[in-house]
Amino acid sequence: MFSVIACIRNDHDWRLIAVAAIVCLAGSIATMLLLLRAQRSEGTQRRLWTAACAFASGVGIWSTHFIAMLAYDGGIPIAYEIRGTTLSVLVAIAASWIALAVALTGTSRYAFAVGGLLLGLGIAAMHFTGMRAVETQGQVTFDFTSTVTAVIFGTLIAGGALHAFWTMSGVGRLVVSTLLLVLAICAMHFKSMSGVSLVPDPSIAAADVFDPAWLAGGVIAASTTLILMAFGALFLDRHLTDLRGLVNASLDGMMIVRDDEIIDVNERFADLCGRSASELARTSPAELFVQDCERPVDRPAFGGSCELELLHADGRRIPVEYICRTIEYRGRECDVIFVRDLSQRKEAERTIEHLAHHDALTDLSNRSSFDRRMAQAIAVASARNEPLAVLCLDLDRFKAVNDIFGHGEGDRILRKVADILRAACGEGDTIARLGGDEFAIIQPSVAQPEASRQLSDRILGLFSEEMDTNRDPMAVGVSIGVAIYPADGVTADRLCNNADTALYRAKQTGKGIACFFDAEMDAAVRTRRQIENDLRHAVVRRQLFLEYQPLVDVRDDRVVGYEALLRWRHPDRGLVSPSVFIPIAEESGSIIQIGEWVLEQACFEAVRWNEPLPISVNISPVQFLLPNLFDQIEGILRRTGLEPRRLELEITEAALMHNRDDVLTTLVRLRLLGVRIVMDDFGTGHSSLSNLQTFPFDKLKIDCSFTAALDKDPAAHAIIRAIIALGQSLNLPVVTEGVETERQRQIIVEEGCQQIQGFLSGRPGRAPSSSQQPARHRLKSAEA
């Protein structure tokens, strides 16, 4: 190193040495900046920036060498050969390109270290090639030790420069790698020059040479220009890269059109087209778009904003919205077209449209879609004078399956039912889920009603195959009602109502069958359905009321209690018989609400009586299906303030036929509460003596049908005698219902019955008051 310093001090012009150092530093800075840009690029861009970096590095090394050589004074005039000088710069550039390509090809620090070593060897190759271009009247000799040391130092330091570039980050990587590269170039040159000697030899003739003064000016000018161009390219590229990056970051495609030719596009537009930017260059926009899904876009369509379809390279048509604007681009007026992909929006619109007209669970048409298709089908059938069938379907046992196995299993069954209906129906049929487990089908066919009968048979057949209710506890059945246009109605409402009426008859007949609408047969069904519907609102509309019929002790004609009897005053039908509406209420389930109202109303009335007589209330077998029946009765007694011992609940033996254990538990709890239990209509239905032993009854009531035949039918007389004797033997009071004549009363008294109820002793009427009750009336003791 000291020899290098001595060489510089004794043999070189310090002013040119300073210029060489500045050129070397500027070239090294440009090299590292271009290398950083190449490292961040990919593909063709990386190759171009690598070439630019190699050019800047080679020119920097070459300029440093020759400016330093111009500063060298060996005691003999020196010139430089043209070909050798040119070859030296090419060697510098080529060696730099090979070294940098190796460094950027690898993915580890070793690749950059190897590249640095190759760069050091390239500096040495350039140095010795440049020395070969020296022309002088003498011999140029090299000291072997100095030369080898220069090559080793220069190579190692150059390797360290690229290694630091890879391992470090931030500004530090540029500073350290640049300084190391400057040191490598200087160490190579000046250490090598410290071992160079010029021996005069007048016999050597000079070849074509550069004049040193011209070479100095040219090298300095060329190196300065190239380095400034490198910095300018970096700045301009950074600026343009930011602009293009901003354009490419846009979610909208963009293309620039001039003279009906595309001259530039961003990456988003190229992706939408499925083509590269080079493929789109010089293409007419009219070749890329279509409107009305058929003809190409004509030129006048451009200039505004509209929705078109963009042709993808694979043949797909992508819905897009584009906006066209006019700008000045590269000095000429151009159209800039922004293209926005509408695929997701169109898909979302289609999804929303589909959900608006289809059931989310089964993907069948929903009610609104069914109503629209129904109106269209009737209009078409009317215009063509053709028949049309409407099928209403309702699943059997679905509610029980849904309650027992859960809503998830219920949803699975509904989807399976939808698949069955799709398999059974034809392409022109409309299948809809109207809600819950209700489905409907529109079947346009000229072969009605035979076509709808065949469709019903296919549906029932598929249900029997897919839903075996005998073996699968989760299987359901189906009932079908059919109405035909125009015979069964000419409007959508009338057709659907008549099909629904036929469905109701199918379910009442036995379920699992198909029924066609019949005006005569379905008149009673429609009346029953109307009564069922009106019953659901009877409590809220205050159409129900109670009448009270007394129970009389035949020994002294005293009233010992009252039975609450339900009455319904319909606004159109007048008083409806309990024998008509109570069975309907039990079948439809509305008896639950009605029964609770009756019990609460009767208890409320009984609390206001002057004498604490018991009140009897009938409990339907359906009410015993409620798991909270005991809590309901207890709550009513608490709210009304009626003493439990004054309430008598009358039940029939039908309530004991199902869930006997649950019914027994409820009755025992009611007895413990103080409520009395009465077996109503004893002797009819499923009467069993074991029930008297099992269940805690407090009283028996003989059905009025036996009383009506008492003086005419000896068998009825014998049955009454047996029931009265049974009650006496079990110490249970017996009440005979339906006593209407004095003869019936006389027979009852002779048989030993102590309480009667009927028109003879008192008709049902308003709630009793103190003025209606004789003063001698008193509540019978519990032992009676």
PDB file of N, CA and C in Angstrom, residues 364-400:
ATOM      1  N   LEU A 364     -86.535 -23.601  -4.808  1.00  0.00           N
ATOM      2  CA  LEU A 364     -87.747 -23.593  -5.617  1.00  0.00           C
ATOM      3  C   LEU A 364     -88.289 -22.168  -5.700  1.00  0.00           C
ATOM      4  N   SER A 365     -89.239 -21.955  -6.594  1.00  0.00           N
ATOM      5  CA  SER A 365     -89.886 -20.648  -6.660  1.00  0.00           C
ATOM      6  C   SER A 365     -90.569 -20.345  -5.337  1.00  0.00           C
ATOM      7  N   ASN A 366     -90.552 -19.056  -4.933  1.00  0.00           N
ATOM      8  CA  ASN A 366     -91.240 -18.670  -3.711  1.00  0.00           C
ATOM      9  C   ASN A 366     -92.660 -18.198  -4.047  1.00  0.00           C
ATOM     10  N   ARG A 367     -93.357 -17.689  -3.039  1.00  0.00           N
ATOM     11  CA  ARG A 367     -94.766 -17.338  -3.235  1.00  0.00           C
ATOM     12  C   ARG A 367     -94.936 -16.214  -4.259  1.00  0.00           C
ATOM     13  N   SER A 368     -94.089 -15.176  -4.175  1.00  0.00           N
ATOM     14  CA  SER A 368     -94.234 -14.067  -5.128  1.00  0.00           C
ATOM     15  C   SER A 368     -93.982 -14.540  -6.561  1.00  0.00           C
ATOM     16  N   SER A 369     -92.963 -15.385  -6.738  1.00  0.00           N
ATOM     17  CA  SER A 369     -92.697 -15.922  -8.067  1.00  0.00           C
ATOM     18  C   SER A 369     -93.837 -16.821  -8.528  1.00  0.00           C
ATOM     19  N   PHE A 370     -94.403 -17.609  -7.600  1.00  0.00           N
ATOM     20  CA  PHE A 370     -95.524 -18.487  -7.949  1.00  0.00           C
ATOM     21  C   PHE A 370     -96.728 -17.664  -8.409  1.00  0.00           C
ATOM     22  N   ASP A 371     -97.026 -16.586  -7.686  1.00  0.00           N
ATOM     23  CA  ASP A 371     -98.167 -15.746  -8.071  1.00  0.00           C
ATOM     24  C   ASP A 371     -97.963 -15.146  -9.459  1.00  0.00           C
ATOM     25  N   ARG A 372     -96.734 -14.707  -9.759  1.00  0.00           N
ATOM     26  CA  ARG A 372     -96.457 -14.127 -11.070  1.00  0.00           C
ATOM     27  C   ARG A 372     -96.584 -15.184 -12.168  1.00  0.00           C
ATOM     28  N   ARG A 373     -95.995 -16.367 -11.924  1.00  0.00           N
ATOM     29  CA  ARG A 373     -96.079 -17.445 -12.925  1.00  0.00           C
ATOM     30  C   ARG A 373     -97.522 -17.922 -13.087  1.00  0.00           C
ATOM     31  N   MET A 374     -98.270 -17.887 -12.002  1.00  0.00           N
ATOM     32  CA  MET A 374     -99.669 -18.302 -12.068  1.00  0.00           C
ATOM     33  C   MET A 374    -100.469 -17.371 -12.972  1.00  0.00           C
ATOM     34  N   ALA A 375    -100.255 -16.065 -12.806  1.00  0.00           N
ATOM     35  CA  ALA A 375    -100.960 -15.100 -13.650  1.00  0.00           C
ATOM     36  C   ALA A 375    -100.562 -15.271 -15.109  1.00  0.00           C
ATOM     37  N   GLN A 376     -99.267 -15.502 -15.361  1.00  0.00           N
ATOM     38  CA  GLN A 376     -98.817 -15.709 -16.740  1.00  0.00           C
ATOM     39  C   GLN A 376     -99.407 -16.986 -17.329  1.00  0.00           C
ATOM     40  N   ALA A 377     -99.431 -18.069 -16.539  1.00  0.00           N
ATOM     41  CA  ALA A 377     -99.951 -19.346 -17.035  1.00  0.00           C
ATOM     42  C   ALA A 377    -101.431 -19.239 -17.361  1.00  0.00           C
ATOM     43  N   ILE A 378    -102.205 -18.537 -16.531  1.00  0.00           N
ATOM     44  CA  ILE A 378    -103.641 -18.377 -16.792  1.00  0.00           C
ATOM     45  C   ILE A 378    -103.859 -17.544 -18.049  1.00  0.00           C
ATOM     46  N   ALA A 379    -103.030 -16.489 -18.222  1.00  0.00           N
ATOM     47  CA  ALA A 379    -103.167 -15.652 -19.416  1.00  0.00           C
ATOM     48  C   ALA A 379    -102.881 -16.462 -20.681  1.00  0.00           C
ATOM     49  N   VAL A 380    -101.840 -17.295 -20.639  1.00  0.00           N
ATOM     50  CA  VAL A 380    -101.496 -18.130 -21.804  1.00  0.00           C
ATOM     51  C   VAL A 380    -102.585 -19.166 -22.056  1.00  0.00           C
ATOM     52  N   ALA A 381    -103.072 -19.808 -20.991  1.00  0.00           N
ATOM     53  CA  ALA A 381    -104.115 -20.820 -21.147  1.00  0.00           C
ATOM     54  C   ALA A 381    -105.400 -20.216 -21.694  1.00  0.00           C
ATOM     55  N   SER A 382    -105.714 -18.999 -21.246  1.00  0.00           N
ATOM     56  CA  SER A 382    -106.921 -18.331 -21.739  1.00  0.00           C
ATOM     57  C   SER A 382    -106.782 -17.979 -23.208  1.00  0.00           C
ATOM     58  N   ALA A 383    -105.585 -17.496 -23.603  1.00  0.00           N
ATOM     59  CA  ALA A 383    -105.386 -17.115 -25.009  1.00  0.00           C
ATOM     60  C   ALA A 383    -105.420 -18.331 -25.930  1.00  0.00           C
ATOM     61  N   ARG A 384    -104.937 -19.472 -25.470  1.00  0.00           N
ATOM     62  CA  ARG A 384    -104.894 -20.679 -26.286  1.00  0.00           C
ATOM     63  C   ARG A 384    -106.094 -21.574 -26.083  1.00  0.00           C
ATOM     64  N   ASN A 385    -106.957 -21.189 -25.126  1.00  0.00           N
ATOM     65  CA  ASN A 385    -108.135 -21.990 -24.805  1.00  0.00           C
ATOM     66  C   ASN A 385    -107.727 -23.404 -24.390  1.00  0.00           C
ATOM     67  N   GLU A 386    -106.758 -23.480 -23.499  1.00  0.00           N
ATOM     68  CA  GLU A 386    -106.234 -24.751 -23.021  1.00  0.00           C
ATOM     69  C   GLU A 386    -106.436 -24.871 -21.519  1.00  0.00           C
ATOM     70  N   PRO A 387    -106.531 -26.094 -21.003  1.00  0.00           N
ATOM     71  CA  PRO A 387    -106.687 -26.274 -19.556  1.00  0.00           C
ATOM     72  C   PRO A 387    -105.355 -26.088 -18.824  1.00  0.00           C
ATOM     73  N   LEU A 388    -105.455 -25.999 -17.516  1.00  0.00           N
ATOM     74  CA  LEU A 388    -104.290 -25.770 -16.664  1.00  0.00           C
ATOM     75  C   LEU A 388    -104.575 -26.384 -15.300  1.00  0.00           C
ATOM     76  N   ALA A 389    -103.604 -27.073 -14.717  1.00  0.00           N
ATOM     77  CA  ALA A 389    -103.801 -27.722 -13.419  1.00  0.00           C
ATOM     78  C   ALA A 389    -102.956 -27.026 -12.356  1.00  0.00           C
ATOM     79  N   VAL A 390    -103.541 -26.878 -11.180  1.00  0.00           N
ATOM     80  CA  VAL A 390    -102.831 -26.350 -10.010  1.00  0.00           C
ATOM     81  C   VAL A 390    -102.900 -27.413  -8.924  1.00  0.00           C
ATOM     82  N   LEU A 391    -101.724 -27.816  -8.420  1.00  0.00           N
ATOM     83  CA  LEU A 391    -101.646 -28.828  -7.376  1.00  0.00           C
ATOM     84  C   LEU A 391    -101.129 -28.189  -6.095  1.00  0.00           C
ATOM     85  N   CYS A 392    -101.852 -28.343  -5.010  1.00  0.00           N
ATOM     86  CA  CYS A 392    -101.400 -27.903  -3.687  1.00  0.00           C
ATOM     87  C   CYS A 392    -100.991 -29.142  -2.888  1.00  0.00           C
ATOM     88  N   LEU A 393     -99.818 -29.095  -2.283  1.00  0.00           N
ATOM     89  CA  LEU A 393     -99.275 -30.237  -1.550  1.00  0.00           C
ATOM     90  C   LEU A 393     -98.968 -29.835  -0.120  1.00  0.00           C
ATOM     91  N   ASP A 394     -99.216 -30.748   0.790  1.00  0.00           N
ATOM     92  CA  ASP A 394     -98.917 -30.521   2.203  1.00  0.00           C
ATOM     93  C   ASP A 394     -98.302 -31.808   2.761  1.00  0.00           C
ATOM     94  N   LEU A 395     -97.235 -31.658   3.527  1.00  0.00           N
ATOM     95  CA  LEU A 395     -96.525 -32.819   4.060  1.00  0.00           C
ATOM     96  C   LEU A 395     -97.232 -33.359   5.300  1.00  0.00           C
ATOM     97  N   ASP A 396     -97.364 -34.661   5.362  1.00  0.00           N
ATOM     98  CA  ASP A 396     -97.959 -35.329   6.522  1.00  0.00           C
ATOM     99  C   ASP A 396     -96.850 -35.673   7.522  1.00  0.00           C
ATOM    100  N   ARG A 397     -97.099 -35.442   8.789  1.00  0.00           N
ATOM    101  CA  ARG A 397     -96.180 -35.753   9.888  1.00  0.00           C
ATOM    102  C   ARG A 397     -94.976 -34.821   9.957  1.00  0.00           C
ATOM    103  N   PHE A 398     -94.941 -33.784   9.121  1.00  0.00           N
ATOM    104  CA  PHE A 398     -93.735 -32.941   9.118  1.00  0.00           C
ATOM    105  C   PHE A 398     -93.573 -32.198  10.437  1.00  0.00           C
ATOM    106  N   LYS A 399     -94.651 -31.671  10.973  1.00  0.00           N
ATOM    107  CA  LYS A 399     -94.532 -30.903  12.220  1.00  0.00           C
ATOM    108  C   LYS A 399     -93.989 -31.774  13.347  1.00  0.00           C
ATOM    109  N   ALA A 400     -94.462 -33.008  13.429  1.00  0.00           N
ATOM    110  CA  ALA A 400     -93.981 -33.897  14.492  1.00  0.00           C
ATOM    111  C   ALA A 400     -92.496 -34.212  14.294  1.00  0.00           C
TER     112      ALA A 400
END
